[in-house]
XYZ file of C-alpha atoms in Angstrom:
776
model
C -23.955 19.508 28.831
C -27.152 20.994 30.314
C -29.583 22.136 27.658
C -29.441 25.946 27.301
C -32.549 28.128 27.427
C -34.452 28.502 24.155
C -34.973 31.971 22.669
C -38.612 31.752 23.724
C -37.716 30.974 27.354
C -35.153 33.797 27.255
C -37.781 36.234 25.924
C -39.895 35.597 29.004
C -37.041 37.068 31.079
C -36.095 40.120 29.047
C -37.634 43.410 27.960
C -36.216 44.107 24.512
C -38.515 43.177 21.582
C -41.491 45.094 22.767
C -43.020 44.914 26.190
C -44.150 48.468 25.370
C -47.464 48.413 23.552
C -48.331 44.799 24.436
C -51.759 44.027 23.016
C -54.486 42.388 25.061
C -53.534 38.708 25.426
C -57.192 37.679 25.805
C -58.040 39.359 22.477
C -55.200 37.515 20.753
C -56.434 34.179 22.160
C -59.983 34.936 21.003
C -58.821 35.847 17.490
C -56.557 32.798 17.323
C -59.450 30.475 18.172
C -61.728 32.322 15.724
C -59.260 31.789 12.879
C -58.691 28.187 13.881
C -62.415 27.504 13.948
C -63.730 29.531 10.993
C -60.760 30.053 8.664
C -59.129 26.653 8.872
C -60.778 23.711 10.648
C -64.077 23.171 12.397
C -62.845 21.008 15.247
C -59.792 21.865 17.363
C -59.413 18.173 18.202
C -58.319 17.429 14.620
C -56.145 20.535 14.174
C -52.519 19.938 13.172
C -49.448 21.945 14.177
C -49.585 23.594 10.743
C -53.221 24.624 11.377
C -52.065 26.294 14.594
C -49.286 28.099 12.686
C -51.765 29.383 10.076
C -54.183 30.505 12.826
C -51.370 32.455 14.512
C -50.232 33.911 11.174
C -53.768 35.083 10.375
C -54.108 36.560 13.885
C -50.900 38.559 13.478
C -51.841 39.503 9.907
C -55.078 41.052 11.212
C -52.899 43.665 12.924
C -51.200 44.426 9.615
C -54.184 44.923 7.343
C -55.566 48.167 8.785
C -52.067 49.646 8.924
C -51.439 48.462 5.344
C -54.511 50.255 3.987
C -53.795 53.319 6.120
C -50.218 53.479 4.826
C -51.359 53.480 1.192
C -53.816 56.306 1.905
C -51.128 58.256 3.763
C -48.676 57.922 0.864
C -51.084 58.740 -1.924
C -52.206 61.883 -0.101
C -48.559 63.024 0.068
C -48.051 61.917 -3.560
C -44.408 60.833 -3.238
C -42.087 58.566 -5.258
C -42.829 55.155 -5.201
C -34.486 36.428 0.007
C -37.556 37.466 2.232
C -36.967 34.676 4.735
C -39.673 34.079 7.321
C -42.389 36.639 8.057
C -44.153 35.653 11.303
C -41.506 36.588 13.874
C -40.364 39.625 11.891
C -43.949 40.935 11.865
C -44.457 40.316 15.585
C -41.201 42.158 16.391
C -42.004 45.147 14.165
C -45.585 45.432 15.512
C -44.442 44.983 19.172
C -46.703 41.915 19.416
C -44.143 39.241 20.212
C -44.429 39.056 23.995
C -48.231 39.175 23.921
C -48.338 36.426 21.280
C -45.853 34.368 23.308
C -48.081 34.616 26.347
C -51.319 33.925 24.434
C -49.861 30.855 22.710
C -48.435 29.614 26.034
C -51.861 29.995 27.694
C -53.393 28.021 24.826
C -51.003 25.157 25.631
C -48.968 25.511 22.429
C -45.264 26.046 21.742
C -44.347 29.272 19.906
C -41.000 27.985 18.566
C -42.682 24.894 17.117
C -45.253 27.077 15.340
C -42.547 29.423 13.995
C -40.695 26.409 12.633
C -43.741 25.499 10.527
C -43.192 28.581 8.337
C -41.365 27.951 5.081
C -38.522 30.289 4.130
C -39.400 32.485 1.147
C -36.136 31.872 -0.707
C -37.042 34.123 -3.615
C -33.596 35.562 -4.243
C -30.038 34.421 -4.652
C -27.477 34.726 -1.927
C -26.467 38.282 -1.104
C -28.749 39.936 -3.666
C -31.959 38.382 -2.390
C -31.169 38.862 1.295
C -30.050 42.449 0.688
C -33.340 43.235 -1.058
C -35.272 41.920 1.964
C -33.212 44.087 4.351
C -33.809 47.096 2.110
C -37.597 46.569 2.138
C -37.549 46.430 5.951
C -35.533 49.662 6.121
C -37.683 51.505 3.567
C -40.786 50.796 5.658
C -38.977 51.705 8.899
C -37.823 55.018 7.373
C -41.302 55.905 6.123
C -40.377 55.725 2.420
C -43.252 54.963 0.038
C -41.614 52.020 -1.682
C -42.659 48.864 -3.461
C -40.415 45.839 -3.828
C -41.096 44.030 -7.110
C -40.054 40.508 -8.038
C -41.205 37.122 -9.313
C -43.311 34.789 -7.188
C -41.260 31.709 -7.905
C -43.137 28.485 -7.272
C -39.791 26.949 -6.306
C -37.259 29.214 -4.613
C -33.517 28.828 -4.064
C -32.907 25.064 -3.925
C -32.533 23.159 -0.667
C -29.048 21.756 -0.264
C -28.338 18.233 0.969
C -24.875 16.704 1.378
C -24.933 13.035 0.301
C -21.659 11.085 0.558
C -19.830 14.383 0.566
C -21.480 15.696 -2.593
C -23.975 18.554 -2.811
C -27.388 17.368 -3.963
C -30.050 19.946 -4.882
C -33.674 19.447 -3.904
C -36.631 21.552 -5.024
C -37.723 24.225 -2.550
C -41.495 23.667 -2.643
C -42.146 26.574 -0.275
C -45.759 27.135 -1.413
C -46.967 23.548 -0.998
C -49.082 24.420 2.062
C -50.055 27.898 0.888
C -48.748 31.244 2.132
C -50.849 33.112 4.731
C -48.954 36.402 4.200
C -49.785 37.002 0.538
C -52.924 38.314 -1.145
C -53.608 37.696 -4.832
C -54.617 40.859 -6.717
C -56.201 39.599 -9.968
C -57.664 43.075 -10.637
C -54.125 44.276 -11.408
C -53.202 41.432 -13.771
C -51.218 42.625 -16.786
C -50.279 41.122 -20.197
C -46.609 40.589 -21.077
C -45.596 40.030 -24.723
C -42.884 37.867 -26.290
C -41.681 36.972 -29.831
C -43.618 38.451 -32.772
C -42.332 41.070 -35.206
C -42.090 44.849 -35.510
C -44.038 47.007 -37.972
C -43.097 50.633 -38.688
C -46.033 52.837 -39.693
C -46.301 56.596 -40.336
C -48.179 56.944 -37.039
C -45.666 54.920 -35.035
C -44.202 51.499 -34.325
C -46.247 48.383 -33.579
C -45.025 45.111 -32.027
C -47.421 42.499 -33.458
C -48.129 38.748 -33.605
C -46.779 38.311 -30.080
C -47.320 35.501 -27.600
C -49.015 36.790 -24.441
C -48.363 35.665 -20.879
C -50.401 37.175 -18.049
C -48.686 38.518 -14.927
C -50.800 37.983 -11.796
C -49.621 40.015 -8.766
C -49.496 38.734 -5.195
C -48.995 41.349 -2.458
C -47.167 40.756 0.817
C -47.168 43.381 3.599
C -43.786 44.699 4.797
C -44.107 46.374 8.212
C -41.753 49.081 9.448
C -40.363 48.968 12.966
C -43.090 50.214 15.324
C -44.173 53.141 13.144
C -47.491 51.641 11.885
C -46.223 51.874 8.284
C -46.763 48.812 6.111
C -45.281 48.805 2.617
C -45.898 46.281 -0.151
C -43.831 43.621 -1.834
C -45.554 42.760 -5.125
C -44.532 39.485 -6.752
C -45.671 38.426 -10.233
C -46.843 34.939 -11.142
C -47.043 33.867 -14.810
C -50.410 32.615 -16.079
C -51.411 31.459 -19.550
C -54.308 33.419 -21.136
C -57.694 31.712 -20.699
C -58.418 31.235 -24.409
C -56.206 28.209 -25.023
C -57.392 24.902 -26.469
C -56.462 21.448 -25.242
C -53.786 21.149 -27.932
C -52.199 24.280 -26.494
C -51.840 22.703 -23.057
C -48.095 22.424 -23.585
C -47.927 26.110 -24.490
C -49.776 26.899 -21.248
C -47.155 25.018 -19.256
C -44.361 26.733 -21.163
C -45.900 30.133 -20.405
C -46.274 29.366 -16.723
C -42.714 28.006 -16.498
C -41.601 31.653 -16.364
C -42.388 31.857 -12.643
C -41.808 28.174 -11.897
C -38.246 28.156 -10.592
C -35.501 30.575 -9.557
C -32.206 30.323 -11.450
C -29.796 29.659 -8.567
C -27.043 32.051 -9.650
C -26.283 35.615 -8.676
C -22.555 35.500 -9.407
C -22.423 33.345 -12.511
C -24.147 34.196 -15.789
C -26.014 31.536 -17.759
C -27.385 32.767 -21.086
C -30.615 30.755 -21.075
C -33.732 31.931 -22.920
C -35.979 31.150 -19.934
C -33.813 33.401 -17.733
C -34.136 36.308 -20.184
C -37.896 35.668 -20.286
C -38.001 35.921 -16.486
C -36.020 39.149 -16.514
C -38.284 40.774 -19.096
C -41.470 39.370 -17.512
C -40.871 41.052 -14.128
C -39.801 44.321 -15.779
C -42.739 44.536 -18.204
C -45.349 43.758 -15.546
C -43.750 46.141 -13.044
C -43.479 49.099 -15.432
C -47.132 48.740 -16.440
C -48.032 48.736 -12.748
C -45.858 51.770 -11.954
C -47.359 53.782 -14.807
C -50.903 52.737 -13.860
C -50.290 53.961 -10.291
C -48.621 57.151 -11.530
C -51.613 58.005 -13.694
C -54.124 57.513 -10.850
C -54.138 60.682 -8.786
C -55.399 59.471 -5.414
C -55.697 56.272 -3.454
C -58.647 54.250 -4.708
C -59.268 56.516 -7.695
C -60.170 54.797 -10.941
C -59.990 58.019 -12.921
C -56.934 58.427 -15.085
C -55.972 62.003 -14.356
C -52.296 62.227 -15.333
C -51.799 61.898 -19.060
C -48.514 63.810 -19.165
C -45.637 61.516 -18.193
C -42.986 64.244 -18.168
C -43.244 64.451 -14.341
C -42.526 60.708 -13.944
C -38.935 61.182 -12.637
C -40.197 63.586 -9.936
C -42.668 60.978 -8.682
C -41.034 57.623 -9.487
C -37.557 56.199 -8.855
C -36.631 52.800 -10.281
C -33.554 51.213 -8.700
C -32.076 48.389 -10.798
C -30.693 45.792 -8.379
C -27.785 44.539 -10.553
C -28.274 43.959 -14.309
C -31.112 41.427 -13.939
C -33.784 44.146 -14.380
C -31.745 46.016 -17.051
C -34.610 45.496 -19.519
C -36.460 48.256 -17.639
C -34.504 50.790 -19.714
C -35.559 49.681 -23.242
C -39.018 48.688 -21.957
C -39.669 52.148 -20.492
C -38.471 53.651 -23.808
C -40.862 51.356 -25.708
C -43.825 52.347 -23.511
C -43.063 56.075 -23.718
C -42.547 56.093 -27.500
C -44.846 53.371 -28.872
C -47.724 53.612 -26.387
C -47.490 57.199 -25.099
C -46.250 58.646 -28.437
C -43.371 60.684 -26.984
C -40.338 61.654 -29.066
C -37.055 59.780 -28.580
C -35.397 62.721 -26.846
C -38.279 63.246 -24.392
C -38.571 59.515 -23.663
C -34.802 59.193 -23.148
C -34.691 62.143 -20.749
C -37.511 60.617 -18.648
C -35.929 57.147 -18.695
C -32.458 58.256 -17.596
C -33.795 60.483 -14.806
C -36.081 57.696 -13.538
C -33.607 54.785 -13.557
C -30.552 54.203 -11.357
C -28.230 51.189 -11.374
C -26.570 49.296 -8.520
C -23.616 47.167 -9.613
C -23.035 44.129 -7.388
C -20.053 42.429 -8.974
C -17.022 43.041 -11.147
C -16.377 39.352 -11.826
C -16.424 38.881 -15.603
C -18.263 35.550 -15.373
C -21.121 37.260 -13.518
C -21.716 40.135 -15.962
C -24.689 39.524 -18.223
C -24.041 39.492 -21.963
C -27.088 38.388 -23.972
C -26.720 37.085 -27.563
C -28.228 39.447 -30.142
C -29.812 36.461 -31.951
C -31.770 35.555 -28.814
C -33.078 39.124 -28.540
C -33.984 39.211 -32.225
C -36.267 36.247 -31.693
C -37.660 36.920 -28.203
C -37.783 40.735 -27.960
C -37.361 42.192 -31.469
C -38.647 45.691 -30.608
C -36.296 45.976 -27.659
C -33.338 44.995 -29.828
C -34.160 47.903 -32.175
C -34.301 50.277 -29.193
C -30.989 49.007 -27.776
C -29.321 49.423 -31.189
C -30.572 53.016 -31.335
C -29.438 53.730 -27.753
C -26.018 52.401 -28.754
C -25.873 54.404 -32.003
C -26.552 57.678 -30.167
C -24.218 56.744 -27.306
C -21.318 55.982 -29.681
C -22.017 59.178 -31.638
C -21.516 61.116 -28.402
C -18.296 59.234 -27.504
C -16.978 59.711 -31.029
C -17.518 63.466 -30.766
C -15.681 63.551 -27.416
C -12.806 61.312 -28.578
C -12.480 61.662 -32.387
C -10.687 58.738 -34.014
C -10.416 56.693 -30.785
C -11.881 53.507 -32.257
C -10.561 51.300 -29.443
C -12.513 53.371 -26.919
C -15.660 53.045 -29.070
C -15.181 49.269 -29.112
C -14.673 49.143 -25.320
C -17.705 51.340 -24.580
C -20.172 49.877 -27.071
C -23.334 48.220 -25.757
C -22.803 45.582 -28.449
C -19.762 43.317 -28.190
C -18.560 42.202 -31.624
C -16.409 39.197 -32.453
C -17.847 35.722 -32.873
C -21.391 35.845 -31.544
C -22.656 39.428 -31.138
C -23.710 40.117 -27.550
C -25.396 42.924 -25.609
C -23.418 44.066 -22.574
C -26.166 44.672 -20.004
C -23.946 46.556 -17.546
C -23.110 49.095 -20.285
C -26.831 49.449 -21.037
C -27.512 50.115 -17.343
C -24.775 52.759 -17.065
C -25.815 54.617 -20.206
C -29.542 54.466 -19.329
C -29.282 55.567 -15.676
C -28.592 58.865 -13.919
C -26.724 57.201 -11.033
C -24.411 54.175 -10.828
C -23.231 52.813 -7.495
C -21.087 50.048 -6.083
C -21.902 48.449 -2.720
C -18.663 49.023 -0.749
C -16.182 51.900 -0.982
C -13.373 49.718 -2.353
C -15.794 48.153 -4.870
C -17.024 51.569 -6.046
C -13.423 52.750 -6.436
C -12.557 49.678 -8.540
C -15.580 50.366 -10.769
C -14.377 53.929 -11.407
C -10.692 53.072 -11.749
C -10.830 49.909 -13.858
C -13.986 48.038 -14.914
C -16.048 51.069 -15.997
C -13.196 53.594 -16.204
C -14.173 54.743 -19.716
C -17.715 55.540 -18.539
C -16.422 57.332 -15.435
C -14.175 59.526 -17.605
C -17.232 60.646 -19.593
C -19.822 60.977 -16.763
C -18.021 61.150 -13.390
C -21.076 62.752 -11.757
C -23.059 59.520 -12.209
C -20.803 57.380 -10.016
C -21.448 56.915 -6.286
C -20.906 54.472 -3.434
C -23.623 52.964 -1.243
C -22.062 50.526 1.211
C -24.458 47.652 1.913
C -26.118 47.170 5.274
C -28.262 44.729 7.232
C -31.472 45.252 9.183
C -30.791 45.241 12.944
C -34.315 43.960 13.594
C -33.772 40.581 11.919
C -30.013 40.246 12.374
C -29.755 41.173 16.061
C -33.101 41.529 17.830
C -34.600 38.380 16.281
C -31.569 36.143 15.930
C -29.749 37.088 19.149
C -32.238 38.267 21.814
C -29.757 37.716 24.652
C -27.176 40.077 23.151
C -29.882 42.592 22.137
C -30.975 42.709 25.790
C -27.431 43.073 27.181
C -26.929 46.078 24.856
C -30.340 47.584 25.747
C -29.535 47.372 29.476
C -26.539 49.674 28.883
C -27.686 52.136 26.211
C -31.483 51.776 25.966
C -33.557 50.330 23.095
C -33.424 53.219 20.606
C -30.362 51.685 18.912
C -32.706 49.214 17.190
C -33.881 51.990 14.849
C -30.649 54.028 15.031
C -27.732 51.606 15.010
C -25.157 54.423 15.211
C -26.030 54.573 18.934
C -23.997 51.382 19.406
C -20.905 53.579 19.691
C -22.157 54.451 23.206
C -20.898 50.968 24.173
C -17.314 52.213 23.875
C -17.528 53.855 27.272
C -18.216 50.397 28.745
C -15.340 48.644 26.954
C -13.425 48.147 30.237
C -16.553 47.466 32.301
C -16.130 44.014 33.862
C -19.893 43.479 34.137
C -20.456 44.081 30.403
C -17.445 41.926 29.494
C -18.874 39.131 31.654
C -22.430 39.499 30.258
C -21.319 39.469 26.610
C -19.006 36.479 27.153
C -21.922 34.669 28.848
C -24.352 35.369 25.976
C -21.806 34.206 23.407
C -21.129 30.985 25.341
C -24.872 30.268 25.720
C -25.330 30.767 21.956
C -22.486 28.332 21.247
C -24.077 25.761 23.543
C -27.434 26.157 21.786
C -25.735 25.746 18.442
C -23.864 22.654 19.660
C -27.190 21.102 20.739
C -28.722 21.899 17.323
C -25.746 20.451 15.433
C -25.973 17.240 17.441
C -29.745 16.961 16.941
C -29.805 17.821 13.223
C -26.429 16.667 11.890
C -25.351 14.097 14.529
C -22.089 16.029 14.906
C -20.742 16.444 18.444
C -18.588 19.512 19.016
C -16.881 21.101 21.977
C -18.746 24.352 22.792
C -15.601 25.710 24.476
C -13.671 25.444 21.205
C -13.220 28.432 18.957
C -15.683 28.158 16.094
C -13.274 28.676 13.200
C -10.451 26.873 11.322
C -7.297 24.977 12.382
C -4.041 23.563 11.134
C -1.493 20.918 12.277
C -2.539 19.118 15.505
C 0.805 18.196 17.128
C 1.134 21.344 19.261
C -1.103 22.729 22.039
C -3.343 24.587 19.559
C -6.504 26.319 20.673
C -9.319 23.809 19.983
C -11.420 24.839 17.004
C -14.646 23.875 15.310
C -14.734 24.649 11.584
C -18.120 25.441 10.073
C -18.194 26.018 6.340
C -21.451 27.150 4.775
C -22.532 27.934 1.237
C -24.286 26.573 -1.811
C -22.834 25.890 -5.230
C -24.977 26.727 -8.246
C -26.012 23.383 -9.780
C -23.920 23.877 -12.937
C -20.836 25.302 -11.211
C -18.390 22.349 -11.357
C -15.487 23.920 -9.454
C -17.673 25.072 -6.563
C -19.205 21.603 -6.266
C -15.760 20.018 -6.238
C -14.694 22.387 -3.442
C -17.692 21.225 -1.357
C -16.669 17.610 -1.973
C -13.073 18.417 -0.990
C -14.250 20.055 2.251
C -16.336 17.016 3.190
C -13.501 14.624 2.228
C -11.052 16.519 4.453
C -13.681 16.509 7.217
C -13.987 12.724 6.976
C -10.227 12.304 7.444
C -9.790 14.938 10.185
C -12.847 13.983 12.246
C -11.679 10.361 12.412
C -8.064 11.134 13.273
C -7.103 9.848 16.742
C -4.332 12.454 17.168
C -6.638 15.402 16.588
C -9.177 14.159 19.134
C -11.382 16.920 20.503
C -9.160 19.709 19.151
C -10.743 19.936 15.736
C -14.131 19.157 14.189
C -15.193 20.022 10.649
C -18.902 20.351 10.032
C -20.672 21.224 6.785
C -24.088 22.791 6.997
C -26.166 23.910 4.009
C -26.392 27.577 4.904
C -26.662 30.386 2.433
C -23.593 32.577 2.007
C -24.281 36.304 1.760
C -22.370 39.364 0.679
C -23.341 40.999 3.983
C -22.404 37.984 6.120
C -19.364 39.749 7.596
C -21.623 42.557 8.906
C -24.023 40.044 10.485
C -21.153 38.337 12.278
C -19.712 41.666 13.439
C -23.047 42.871 14.849
C -23.423 39.617 16.776
C -19.983 39.793 18.342
C -17.943 37.520 16.079
C -14.409 38.644 15.205
C -13.429 38.842 11.546
C -10.331 37.345 9.957
C -10.075 38.464 6.367
C -8.324 40.418 3.666
C -8.780 44.130 3.045
C -11.589 43.573 0.559
C -15.254 44.498 0.247
C -16.843 45.825 3.428
C -13.926 44.525 5.555
C -12.114 47.776 4.689
C -14.892 49.894 6.191
C -15.390 47.502 9.117
C -11.711 48.021 9.985
C -12.192 51.797 9.719
C -15.227 51.728 12.031
C -13.975 49.283 14.689
C -10.244 50.039 14.368
C -7.988 47.789 12.289
C -6.418 46.512 15.527
C -9.802 44.939 16.374
C -9.959 42.787 13.237
C -7.539 40.097 12.112
C -6.498 41.467 8.736
C -4.016 39.532 6.620
C -2.780 39.320 3.043
C -2.240 41.674 0.155
C -3.785 45.131 -0.159
C -5.034 46.447 -3.511
C -1.673 48.058 -4.335
C 0.112 44.750 -3.570
C -2.219 42.884 -5.924
C -1.565 45.441 -8.666
C 2.203 45.087 -8.145
C 1.920 41.284 -8.299
C -0.116 41.563 -11.492
C 2.659 43.617 -13.083
C 5.358 41.207 -11.926
C 3.280 38.123 -12.781
C 1.796 35.696 -10.241
C 3.490 32.289 -10.196
C 1.841 29.758 -7.871
C 4.836 27.398 -8.222
C 7.088 29.933 -6.502
C 5.039 29.663 -3.290
C 4.519 25.902 -3.683
C 8.288 25.302 -3.872
C 9.177 27.754 -1.089
C 6.613 26.836 1.626
C 6.957 23.186 2.778
C 3.578 23.139 4.585
C 1.732 24.458 1.519
C 3.546 21.932 -0.709
C 2.515 19.103 1.628
C -1.143 20.192 1.579
C -1.274 20.382 -2.210
C 0.566 17.061 -2.600
C -1.879 15.382 -0.235
C -4.895 16.726 -2.141
C -3.462 15.836 -5.567
C -2.073 12.459 -4.403
C -5.396 11.131 -3.165
C -4.718 11.364 0.604
C -8.287 12.656 1.105
C -9.776 10.497 -1.697
C -7.937 7.142 -1.623
C -10.604 5.415 -3.732
C -10.280 8.075 -6.465
C -6.767 9.601 -6.258
C -7.477 11.980 -9.187
C -10.776 13.254 -7.776
C -9.511 16.759 -6.963
C -7.076 17.228 -9.841
C -9.218 20.057 -11.320
C -9.006 22.071 -8.093
C -5.241 21.509 -7.846
C -4.782 22.458 -11.510
C -6.822 25.628 -10.999
C -4.824 26.666 -7.909
C -1.463 25.890 -9.519
C -2.030 27.320 -13.005
C -5.232 29.402 -13.349
C -5.845 31.116 -9.990
C -6.790 34.752 -10.603
C -7.500 35.142 -6.871
C -3.815 34.397 -6.047
C -4.639 32.255 -2.995
C -1.059 31.039 -2.395
C 0.271 34.605 -2.174
C -1.749 35.175 1.026
C -1.086 31.754 2.586
C 1.879 32.556 4.878
C 0.295 35.724 6.227
C -2.952 33.853 6.855
C -1.172 31.230 8.972
C 0.629 33.933 10.999
C -2.677 35.738 11.525
C -4.341 32.534 12.753
C -1.586 32.206 15.375
C -2.610 35.648 16.682
C -6.235 34.493 16.769
C -5.338 31.387 18.806
C -3.296 33.406 21.303
C -6.047 35.993 21.870
C -8.807 33.379 22.234
C -7.090 32.035 25.352
C -7.437 35.514 26.914
C -11.221 35.686 27.407
C -11.207 39.260 28.693
C -8.997 40.592 25.853
C -11.081 38.699 23.269
C -14.365 40.067 24.665
C -13.045 43.645 24.716
C -12.272 43.256 21.012
C -15.830 41.920 20.555
C -17.267 45.066 22.222
C -15.189 47.296 19.905
C -16.667 45.436 16.919
C -20.286 45.687 18.088
C -19.791 49.378 18.935
C -18.339 50.000 15.457
C -21.259 48.351 13.658
C -23.572 51.381 13.407
C -22.588 52.213 9.828
C -23.655 48.782 8.627
C -27.375 49.204 9.229
C -29.459 48.995 6.055
C -31.306 52.029 7.496
C -28.146 54.083 6.841
C -27.741 52.569 3.361
C -31.346 53.302 2.408
C -31.195 56.848 3.836
C -28.276 57.491 1.468
C -30.100 55.985 -1.539
C -33.148 58.117 -0.689
C -31.296 61.416 -0.299
C -28.557 61.007 -2.912
C -30.276 59.044 -5.703
C -34.062 59.090 -5.287
C -34.519 62.671 -4.074
C -36.593 61.653 -1.030
C -36.264 62.447 2.661
C -36.451 59.550 5.161
C -38.675 60.089 8.196
C -38.966 58.467 11.613
C -42.526 59.855 11.878
C -45.032 57.351 13.244
C -48.391 57.420 11.483
C -51.626 56.765 13.316
C -52.628 53.145 13.785
C -56.130 52.208 12.531
C -57.498 52.180 16.086
C -56.118 55.705 16.693
C -58.363 57.163 14.015
C -61.840 57.235 15.498
């Protein structure tokens, strides 16, 4: 197989990604050498590849700084409301610097792709939640919204996954070990955060005393919009012990700083650990102090405190709670407004509810946060008092609306009784926010109809839907330049900031030239991926195979390559066993002489994401899936006939729930399914330990709330349709074009425009502000 062109070589041949506005290559070379010489090393002869990466990063960052300062001035004059991955390429794309940097680096005798590979991923979030947040920051800057993204500057991000003898092994993600050229420490904005202590009630107010203090030190990272000269800020907090500790308190110092040491690797499984609650309160307390400090300062750079009246806070500030992890913002804002600012309960509550809004990301019971009251009593005693009072007033209201309905009061309480008392954080978020949204239409409907039905009955106006999206800059322009160029040749480049323009591709759906070009790009990408798999994982695959899944090998099946990605949280036993089962099956299948080149199973440690289906759709992959999550809306946009939909719909699941799901019924009726389960449980894939997968089998046979067996037959039939269509390259590619053309809705620009207009009361703008060099 001849080695396909790299993305860098491809960029030399194409226009998309910013030939317009190319900066002076000679200037870039000069600045690169200046940074290499003065910022990093004195002698180029001893410079390492990492030194070259840092020199390039600093060179590109120079183009951000003026725009960053200018953006802050621009915003403060207007007085509005207020899983990052890698930064270098994203910044070059958004500043239209990529081609000029490519050329400058080439002239300097260096390799751009090698330098980009030196950058560590900032894995500061979990799965879908963290990646979604990064897409949202990109869109907020691109849409000219004055927004900050707040989080924790974890010393160790989401763990690196290794597969050793078929088992997942977690390794620390030491992403900061070489420093981070994109961040700037801001010690002048350091803030104290309090824990433990006790509460005193005095005639002149409430005091939280005898607390332990941890300092929150902010680090700012610029977030550039797409070619509009706007640069927003991501502010991440690092925990520091106060200076006045003695040697004997060294342990306490380490305990304090543990708060920002490591990310808990779970966004869909709740672990009630004290350190996790500390992290959640730490980011909230530091952030709210920062928001109020900025609200009180009237103009950019002003040190005068000019706003003492906080009643206008909701007109100027919107706080979006990304799942329940920052739920403590509600009682913390109440504490600040009442204890520090001396407002009455009613005034403080009105401000809090109008300022906060809540995005729910999951309805899985094991993911919903429920914190023990005892833990709160010890760690955050003042906040527990406030939550109790919020609950008392909330239940008083419900009781007045539904007299004598004690079961409803129990269901809607913020405090769950029985055994250990717990605080239901989702209930706190709903009661303390003016808007509650799910992240796909079907998800938002389920929230209203079932999980939070009682709350919807009382406050239907609060509930909304905001279907998730992805940024087209990172997930098409950066990751698939060949396809981005093929699209731009037909419909121009404006689709990059207005993805709805992709529907213009529909008029080319029967155009043989477009069909040929898209098929060619997809095949080149598969060849590149095959080369990478062989180099990194020593797995050889057939790039002409369909990259998907396969069953029995004795018929002329379409060759397939299965790639299964995802991480299991370290404590999640079942998920880890599933990874082991996948690798065990791979070992058997890949060494089977009958299967030959028809099937390969490869495991790669890639991060699964709740928006993964949108990323695949935008890049021309076809979806096989159930009518769940965003798949429903993807089918609406592209046409259900252009997706491979199988399995039960919501009404079918409800009917099966009423009847009762019995896995044994399917096991006894479907010989192929019975054989599969017998092989797994009988040790066919684990001859040395026949019982190795008994927990998975037991779960599927007796405790499967996802009802996997009920969809099995339809899934197999659907895969037959997939195999048949794959052999028809033209028909397959036409379906691909329908999917890309239907992808416009799934831009995070659309999602954020809806948040801005329908929750935050802001108007997005595609206005381009003046660059620093436009201002003389």
